[in-house]
Steps between C-alpha positions, in 0.01 A plus 500: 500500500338544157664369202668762250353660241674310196452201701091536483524589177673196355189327685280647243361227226477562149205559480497789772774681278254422226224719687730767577648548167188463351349778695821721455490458129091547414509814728760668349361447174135546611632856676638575151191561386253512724540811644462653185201342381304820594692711193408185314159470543469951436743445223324220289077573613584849637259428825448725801697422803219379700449216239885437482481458887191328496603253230864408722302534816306214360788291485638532880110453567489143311833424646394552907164342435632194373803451735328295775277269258843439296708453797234208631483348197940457517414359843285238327622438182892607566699803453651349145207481309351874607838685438545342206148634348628847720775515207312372218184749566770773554682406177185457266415905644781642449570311127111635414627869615793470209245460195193653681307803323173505665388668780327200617778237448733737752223548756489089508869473488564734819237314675687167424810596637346567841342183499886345377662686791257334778568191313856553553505723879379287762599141400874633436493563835331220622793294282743644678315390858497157372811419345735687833462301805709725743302850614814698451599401135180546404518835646794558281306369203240754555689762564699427190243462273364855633871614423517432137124569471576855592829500256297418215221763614753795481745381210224405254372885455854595487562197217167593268586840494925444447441246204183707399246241588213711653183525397564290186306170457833319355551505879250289586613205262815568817309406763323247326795305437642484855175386632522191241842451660379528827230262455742259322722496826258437726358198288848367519623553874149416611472181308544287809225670757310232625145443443259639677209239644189544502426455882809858452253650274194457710675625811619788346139568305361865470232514734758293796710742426271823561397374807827490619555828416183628624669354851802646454479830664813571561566445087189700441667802720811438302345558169276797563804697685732404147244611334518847681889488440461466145246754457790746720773347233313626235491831615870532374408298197213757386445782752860666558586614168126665530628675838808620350364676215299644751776663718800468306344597086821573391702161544217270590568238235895462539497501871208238477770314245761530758260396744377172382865419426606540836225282615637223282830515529494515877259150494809354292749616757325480822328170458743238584706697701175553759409125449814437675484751725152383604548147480439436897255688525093399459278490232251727638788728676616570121188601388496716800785681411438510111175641560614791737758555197204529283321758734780720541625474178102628343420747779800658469364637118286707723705675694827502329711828385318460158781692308781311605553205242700308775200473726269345239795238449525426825159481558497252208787282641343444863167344265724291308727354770167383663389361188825277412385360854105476493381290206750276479422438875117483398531234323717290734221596764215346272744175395512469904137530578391268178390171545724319302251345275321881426832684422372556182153629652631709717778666311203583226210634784791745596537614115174699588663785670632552152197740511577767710822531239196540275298744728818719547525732211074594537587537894793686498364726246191520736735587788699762343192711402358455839783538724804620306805412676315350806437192268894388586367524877214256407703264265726497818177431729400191293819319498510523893136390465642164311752488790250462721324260334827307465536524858146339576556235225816415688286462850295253365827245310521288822116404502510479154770238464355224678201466224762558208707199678181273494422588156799402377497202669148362379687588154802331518270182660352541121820493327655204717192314390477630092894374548409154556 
């Protein structure tokens, strides 16, 4: 029988509370103002939207294409050192964004905090790999961390605009300050991680580690369908509220509020409550189910009774009950299939379907002039096409464990011997 809850959690070190908070606390400041750097950037260089969205497009761009180099080099060189130059990078943007005047200096400073939140993404979660021996606390961990990730997400908006914080640069001085908290904690809780050899280092070295996920097929299948799911995710992120002021003109932008609400508060609700209903049953068997969640939930935008408010909200609550389930799952699936000495690695090559959340908006937008309401029915399509590529990725786990097991073997051989 699996231990309680509160039991698993008083498992938890220090230093995994330290991760947790941290991420709670430099989201919900970060979501303070972040979403409203758009009426920022119009405000203070009045630029068209396509160079406001190309200018924070940059930023998610910087941020995926650095993920898998910064997650090997935490594999080589330890999660302490990277995350702590995650929060310094982060803090030294957002402090420039306070006293910045220049069109330039912002156009740098968005670019750094990309390249501070793949400092920070993968290894975090690669920490919290290492430092929880048991598979189902570190389950909880993730799922946790996911929890108040979310909390921050949909109570920092909310916060800027109560305590008038949006679109002012004061703000950013904010968000500077809890990452120079953050990065303080960490220095302390992690102060004892040991040292990483260098027989570690080599083992774990960029190219070894590309060639093991050239290999991995089964990973490789993984990441190209979650990069379909995100760019189906992002269809409610960017492409409904188009849709609705397509059919519904009148009440597109409230309904969209009440929408987007839903979809959060039901993640807050639902999430633990269907980790423990789901607790016996298999990895892959809850992304199953998540994902048919996810395909009823978008299709149904197609076909729904499009002026009955109730129907969009139910719609929306089907999604978001298979979201609370999928990504934390996802990344309990990748800590599973990671070597342990490439956590870091692997955690960062799966950062890259980051960029179908960044294809989304320019797809959707391409679907909805093309198909109209049929482009529910395709969003629906793809995220039974990642099914099915989950489903293939999970035929070929049994092969692939036998070559993870001897890789990690010839490692640990390493370690024994740096030990002695």
């Amino acid at each position: 029988m699996g231990l309680p809850m509160f039991h698993r959690l008083s498992q938890f070190s220090p230093l995994i509370w330290t991760v947790i908070g941290g991420t709670f606390l430099t989201r919900l400041t970060y979501f303070m103002v972040w979403p409203f750097m758009a009426i920022l950037l119009k405000d203070q260089f009045d630029l068209s939207v396509f160079v406001i969205g190309l200018i924070l497009s940059g930023a998610a761009f910087i941020g995926s294409s650095l993920s898998f180099v910064v997650g090997n080099l935490s594999d080589r060189f330890g999660r302490r050192v990277v995350m702590i130059s995650g929060t310094l990078t982060s803090a030294f943007a957002f402090g420039s964004l306070a006293w910045a005047h220049q069109l330039p200096v912002y156009i740098v400073c968005i670019l750094l905090v990309g390249a501070g939140y793949s400092l920070l993404e993968p290894p975090s979660k690669a920490m919290i790999s290492d430092e929880i021996s048991d598979p189902e606390t570190r389950g909880l961990a993730f799922n946790l961390r996911y929890y108040f990730l979310n909390i921050g997400a949909a109570a920092g908006p909310l916060s800027g605009v109560y305590f008038g914080l949006t679109a002012q640069q004061s703000t950013f001085s904010l968000v500077m300050t809890t990452y120079v908290l953050y990065g303080f904690a960490l220095a302390y809780f992690s102060r004892h991680q040991p040292r990483i050899s260098d027989d570690q280092k080599a083992a774990a070295g960029l190219a070894k580690a590309w060639i093991v996920l050239k290999k991995d097929k089964a990973f490789q299948l993984l990441v190209i369908a979650n990069t379909l799911i995100m760019t189906c995710y992002g269809q409610f992120e960017a492409t409904l509220v188009q849709y609705l002021g397509l059919v519904r003109p009148g009440d597109a932008v409230g309904l969209y509020a009440t929408l987007v609400m839903v979809n959060a508060a039901t993640i807050l609700i639902f999430q633990f409550p269907m980790l423990a209903l789901l607790r016996n049953v298999q990895l892959h068997n809850r992304i199953y189910f998540s994902l048919a969640l996810f395909a009823l939930g978008f299709s149904a935008y197609a076909w729904l009774p499009q002026p009955l408010a109730i129907a969009w909200i139910l719609a929306t609550l089907i999604m978001s009950v298979g979201e609370s389930v999928l990504f934390p799952t996802l990344n309990i699936q990748i800590d599973v299939m990671a070597p342990h000495h490439l956590r870091g690695s692997y955690f960062g090559a799966n950062a890259i379907s980051s960029f179908g959340f960044s294809l989304a908006p320019a797809l959707g937008g391409l679907m909805l002039e093309l198909l109209g309401h049929n482009a529910w029915w395709v969003t629906g399509a793809l995220v039974l096409l990642a099914m099915a590529l989950y489903y293939l990725a999970v035929k070929l786990l049994p092969a692939r464990r036998q070559w993870v097991a001897e890789l990690e073997a010839e490692v640990r051989a390493v370690e024994r011997v740096a030990q002695r």
